[in-house]
Tab-separated table of C-alpha atoms in Angstrom:
chain	number	residue	atom	x	y	z
A	25	MET	CA	250.390	213.403	254.088
A	26	ALA	CA	248.357	211.760	251.679
A	27	ARG	CA	245.905	210.359	254.133
A	28	VAL	CA	245.221	213.831	255.101
A	29	GLN	CA	244.380	214.743	251.375
A	30	ALA	CA	241.234	211.813	250.854
A	31	VAL	CA	239.683	212.659	254.118
A	32	CYS	CA	240.171	216.285	253.014
A	33	ALA	CA	238.961	215.243	249.510
A	34	ALA	CA	236.211	213.057	250.644
A	35	ARG	CA	234.787	215.497	253.394
A	36	CYS	CA	235.842	219.145	252.573
A	37	GLY	CA	233.642	220.222	250.025
A	38	ASP	CA	233.637	222.239	247.400
A	39	ALA	CA	234.858	225.863	248.868
A	40	PRO	CA	235.535	224.741	252.844
A	41	ARG	CA	236.529	227.341	255.044
A	42	ALA	CA	238.930	225.953	256.724
A	43	LEU	CA	241.382	226.525	259.934
A	44	LEU	CA	245.511	225.358	260.310
A	45	LEU	CA	246.950	225.321	264.130
A	46	GLY	CA	250.610	225.774	263.107
A	47	VAL	CA	251.967	227.003	259.321
A	48	THR	CA	253.020	223.057	258.562
A	49	PRO	CA	253.736	224.134	254.736
A	50	GLU	CA	252.394	220.369	253.678
A	51	TYR	CA	248.829	221.446	254.342
A	52	ALA	CA	248.256	224.979	252.960
A	53	LEU	CA	250.371	223.267	249.767
A	54	LEU	CA	247.541	220.438	249.750
A	55	PRO	CA	245.737	220.569	245.896
A	56	TRP	CA	242.230	222.351	248.089
A	57	PRO	CA	239.171	223.102	245.617
A	58	ALA	CA	240.058	226.462	244.393
A	59	ALA	CA	237.233	228.378	246.154
A	60	THR	CA	238.970	227.500	249.963
A	61	ARG	CA	239.374	229.707	252.269
A	62	LEU	CA	242.150	229.113	254.393
A	63	THR	CA	243.400	230.305	257.625
A	64	ALA	CA	246.717	229.586	259.912
A	65	VAL	CA	247.482	229.976	263.281
A	66	ASP	CA	250.576	229.682	265.366
A	67	LYS	CA	251.426	232.431	268.263
A	68	CYS	CA	255.496	232.708	266.625
A	69	ALA	CA	255.297	235.947	264.707
A	70	ASP	CA	259.108	234.098	263.286
A	71	MET	CA	257.737	230.765	262.819
A	72	ILE	CA	254.796	232.046	260.329
A	73	ALA	CA	258.254	234.262	258.115
A	74	LYS	CA	259.538	231.108	258.241
A	75	VAL	CA	257.752	228.825	257.423
A	76	TRP	CA	254.703	229.844	255.494
A	77	PRO	CA	254.985	229.552	252.005
A	78	ALA	CA	253.014	232.786	251.174
A	79	LYS	CA	254.360	232.896	247.213
A	80	ARG	CA	252.958	229.262	246.204
A	81	LEU	CA	249.527	229.862	248.106
A	82	PRO	CA	245.926	231.531	246.927
A	83	GLY	CA	245.108	234.584	247.935
A	84	SER	CA	242.131	233.040	249.856
A	85	PHE	CA	245.183	231.794	252.586
A	86	ARG	CA	246.144	233.698	254.878
A	87	ALA	CA	248.955	232.929	258.433
A	88	MET	CA	247.783	234.787	261.784
A	89	GLU	CA	249.405	235.323	264.921
A	90	GLY	CA	247.863	233.553	268.212
A	91	GLN	CA	246.845	231.262	270.824
A	92	TRP	CA	245.364	228.121	270.086
A	93	THR	CA	243.566	228.356	273.518
A	94	ASP	CA	241.946	231.616	271.729
A	95	LEU	CA	241.669	231.683	268.466
A	96	PRO	CA	240.899	234.811	266.258
A	97	LEU	CA	237.741	233.414	264.376
A	98	PRO	CA	233.869	233.784	264.593
A	99	ASP	CA	232.193	231.671	266.099
A	100	GLN	CA	231.130	228.244	263.838
A	101	SER	CA	233.556	230.117	260.821
A	102	VAL	CA	235.315	226.613	260.267
A	103	ASP	CA	234.856	223.246	257.948
A	104	VAL	CA	237.565	221.630	258.702
A	105	ALA	CA	240.801	222.461	260.999
A	106	MET	CA	244.116	220.327	260.982
A	107	GLY	CA	246.397	220.153	262.965
A	108	ASP	CA	250.040	218.024	262.513
A	109	GLY	CA	251.530	217.195	266.020
A	110	ILE	CA	249.885	220.140	268.484
A	111	SER	CA	249.716	217.931	271.865
A	112	THR	CA	253.319	217.910	271.830
A	113	VAL	CA	254.505	221.384	272.363
A	114	LEU	CA	251.652	222.708	274.592
A	115	PRO	CA	252.775	224.167	278.139
A	116	HIS	CA	250.905	221.501	279.767
A	117	TRP	CA	248.781	218.519	278.398
A	118	SER	CA	245.316	220.137	280.564
A	119	LEU	CA	245.480	223.237	277.705
A	120	MET	CA	244.915	220.841	275.085
A	121	ASP	CA	240.888	220.029	276.716
A	122	LYS	CA	241.326	224.131	276.029
A	123	ILE	CA	242.461	223.834	272.355
A	124	LEU	CA	239.300	221.303	272.353
A	125	SER	CA	236.652	223.333	273.515
A	126	GLU	CA	238.411	226.545	270.746
A	127	LEU	CA	238.129	224.130	268.127
A	128	TYR	CA	234.397	223.427	269.005
A	129	ARG	CA	233.800	227.025	269.410
A	130	VAL	CA	235.253	227.865	266.037
A	131	CYS	CA	234.296	224.751	263.845
A	132	ALA	CA	230.290	224.561	262.504
A	133	PRO	CA	227.903	221.881	263.242
A	134	GLY	CA	228.731	218.732	261.535
A	135	SER	CA	232.243	220.045	260.556
A	136	THR	CA	235.636	217.420	261.080
A	137	VAL	CA	238.444	217.759	262.811
A	138	ILE	CA	242.285	216.243	262.168
A	139	LEU	CA	244.911	215.706	263.776
A	140	ARG	CA	247.980	213.694	263.790
A	141	LEU	CA	249.082	212.689	267.098
A	142	PHE	CA	252.461	211.021	268.353
A	143	VAL	CA	250.938	208.969	270.316
A	144	GLN	CA	252.565	206.493	273.179
A	145	PRO	CA	251.942	202.192	272.724
A	146	ASP	CA	249.362	200.587	275.610
A	147	THR	CA	252.339	199.644	276.832
A	148	PRO	CA	255.194	201.971	277.090
A	149	ASP	CA	259.201	200.199	276.034
A	150	THR	CA	262.031	200.199	278.164
A	151	LEU	CA	265.466	201.324	277.886
A	152	GLU	CA	266.384	197.329	277.483
A	153	GLN	CA	263.917	196.860	274.659
A	154	LEU	CA	265.019	200.018	273.222
A	155	MET	CA	268.797	198.715	272.881
A	156	ASP	CA	267.512	194.957	272.207
A	157	ASP	CA	266.026	196.447	269.287
A	158	LEU	CA	269.213	198.682	268.052
A	159	GLU	CA	270.850	195.804	268.517
A	160	VAL	CA	268.725	193.770	266.128
A	161	GLY	CA	268.584	196.194	263.758
A	162	CYS	CA	265.256	197.162	264.399
A	163	ILE	CA	264.999	200.264	264.480
A	164	GLN	CA	266.127	202.026	261.239
A	165	GLY	CA	266.072	205.769	261.446
A	166	PHE	CA	267.570	208.045	264.712
A	167	HIS	CA	264.915	210.226	264.344
A	168	ALA	CA	262.428	206.872	265.084
A	169	PHE	CA	265.706	206.088	267.987
A	170	LYS	CA	264.985	209.197	269.301
A	171	LEU	CA	261.304	209.494	269.288
A	172	ARG	CA	260.520	206.331	271.763
A	173	LEU	CA	263.865	207.564	273.300
A	174	LEU	CA	261.245	210.260	274.141
A	175	MET	CA	258.338	207.886	274.365
A	176	LEU	CA	259.497	205.921	276.873
A	177	LEU	CA	261.242	208.654	278.973
A	178	GLN	CA	257.634	209.398	280.555
A	179	ARG	CA	256.242	208.313	283.124
A	180	ASP	CA	252.386	209.218	282.480
A	181	LEU	CA	250.864	212.448	281.087
A	182	ALA	CA	251.017	214.360	283.553
A	183	SER	CA	254.380	215.213	283.887
A	184	GLY	CA	255.594	214.838	280.555
A	185	ILE	CA	259.201	214.655	279.371
A	186	GLN	CA	261.322	216.953	279.710
A	187	PRO	CA	263.596	216.600	275.479
A	188	ARG	CA	266.615	217.637	277.934
A	189	GLN	CA	265.953	214.251	279.906
A	190	ALA	CA	266.651	212.507	276.484
A	191	TRP	CA	269.541	214.163	275.813
A	192	GLN	CA	271.082	213.189	279.204
A	193	THR	CA	270.145	209.519	279.157
A	194	TRP	CA	270.676	209.220	274.760
A	195	HIS	CA	275.228	210.713	275.786
A	196	ALA	CA	274.951	207.530	278.635
A	197	LEU	CA	273.921	205.199	276.162
A	198	ARG	CA	276.467	206.438	273.470
A	199	ARG	CA	278.851	205.646	275.819
A	200	GLN	CA	277.703	201.948	277.520
A	201	HIS	CA	276.838	201.116	273.588
A	202	ALA	CA	279.250	202.804	271.332
A	203	ALA	CA	278.979	199.758	269.027
A	204	SER	CA	275.857	199.374	268.228
A	205	ILE	CA	275.102	202.978	267.962
A	206	GLU	CA	278.356	203.400	265.387
A	207	ALA	CA	277.039	200.465	263.930
A	208	ARG	CA	273.745	201.830	262.408
A	209	ARG	CA	275.334	204.690	260.286
A	210	TRP	CA	273.660	207.559	261.385
A	211	PRO	CA	275.105	210.272	259.844
A	212	VAL	CA	276.285	212.183	262.478
A	213	PRO	CA	274.473	215.732	261.416
A	214	VAL	CA	271.333	213.566	261.701
A	215	MET	CA	272.227	212.368	265.477
A	216	ASP	CA	273.737	215.830	266.369
A	217	THR	CA	270.211	216.603	266.013
A	218	ILE	CA	269.135	216.181	269.252
A	219	GLU	CA	271.685	218.466	270.902
A	220	ALA	CA	269.153	220.855	270.003
A	221	TYR	CA	267.601	219.684	273.741
A	222	ALA	CA	270.234	220.495	276.088
A	223	SER	CA	268.914	223.636	276.614
A	224	SER	CA	265.430	223.332	275.458
A	225	SER	CA	263.168	224.195	278.913
A	226	ASP	CA	259.903	222.650	276.606
A	227	THR	CA	257.553	219.961	277.662
A	228	TYR	CA	256.504	217.055	275.295
A	229	TRP	CA	253.497	215.111	275.300
A	230	PHE	CA	253.189	211.959	274.475
A	231	PRO	CA	249.525	210.735	274.751
A	232	LYS	CA	247.673	206.621	274.533
A	233	VAL	CA	245.500	206.715	271.412
A	234	GLY	CA	242.925	205.884	274.703
A	235	GLU	CA	243.423	209.834	276.688
A	236	ALA	CA	243.369	210.787	273.103
A	237	LEU	CA	240.084	209.669	272.146
A	238	GLN	CA	238.805	210.341	276.288
A	239	ALA	CA	239.977	214.152	275.236
A	240	PHE	CA	238.316	214.523	272.296
A	241	ASP	CA	235.093	212.986	273.908
A	242	ARG	CA	233.419	215.685	275.040
A	243	HIS	CA	233.340	218.066	271.713
A	244	PHE	CA	233.913	215.630	269.016
A	245	ALA	CA	232.834	211.340	268.020
A	246	PRO	CA	236.050	210.091	266.578
A	247	ARG	CA	235.146	208.590	262.769
A	248	GLU	CA	238.263	207.476	261.591
A	249	ILE	CA	241.820	206.062	262.409
A	250	HIS	CA	244.495	205.921	260.239
A	251	TYR	CA	248.441	204.571	260.636
A	252	SER	CA	251.115	204.728	258.224
A	253	ASP	CA	253.379	202.385	257.487
A	254	VAL	CA	256.179	204.518	257.608
A	255	GLU	CA	258.644	203.206	260.638
A	256	LEU	CA	257.113	204.056	264.163
A	257	GLY	CA	253.971	204.991	261.912
A	258	ASN	CA	251.873	203.543	264.613
A	259	ARG	CA	252.551	205.853	266.962
A	260	CYS	CA	251.844	208.926	265.086
A	261	PRO	CA	247.914	207.891	263.898
A	262	ILE	CA	246.270	210.451	262.015
A	263	PHE	CA	242.323	210.986	264.289
A	264	VAL	CA	239.681	212.085	262.030
A	265	LEU	CA	236.609	213.302	264.376
A	266	GLU	CA	233.343	215.639	264.110
A	267	ARG	CA	232.379	217.985	265.637
A	268	ARG	CA	229.276	216.987	268.072
A	269	ALA	CA	225.779	218.328	267.927
């Protein structure tokens, strides 16, 4: 979040018109300039009601129900747009181009788009590598393990990965590698977060960095890519893009 804050401070100016794809509270609660006008767009009214921190935000900040593929904003009305993990939750990866086209429409010339995406390594993991890393203590948190598992199960970007496949694989691994998993001493409630995948009908999409850049290229020029030093920070880079003329 500190990196997003630094990019915004460097690129947003004194009175930015900001767009947030989704209702990530941490983005809305950044120390924005006093004259900022921010619009958050999410397709789920329940998510807005549950997550949007309206009472902690100025009156010039609002959250609206809407689709990212048909943003309820005028042309060239945004100076900075942001999104956190937006490619992961799409019905299909091909919709990313439509979202980028909409961002291009609503963004003013020279505006900045800041996107954090979850990305595949150029050489995907295998299950054997995952469990070897677990054995030698190279995986600290369960959420890092879960993310690596999801990514390695994705055959290619066109196919994506259904989370319930990760749930099935996890339970098989838990039986086959019980001692190694027990040795990590992950809290049971944390491990149980994967149970939500059992009934999920979603599909997740994890592009490689090159695939993400290719998707951006028609409408946005990459200016910076930032990686954090947290566990698996190399798999959740922040892309700083500039709207093409």
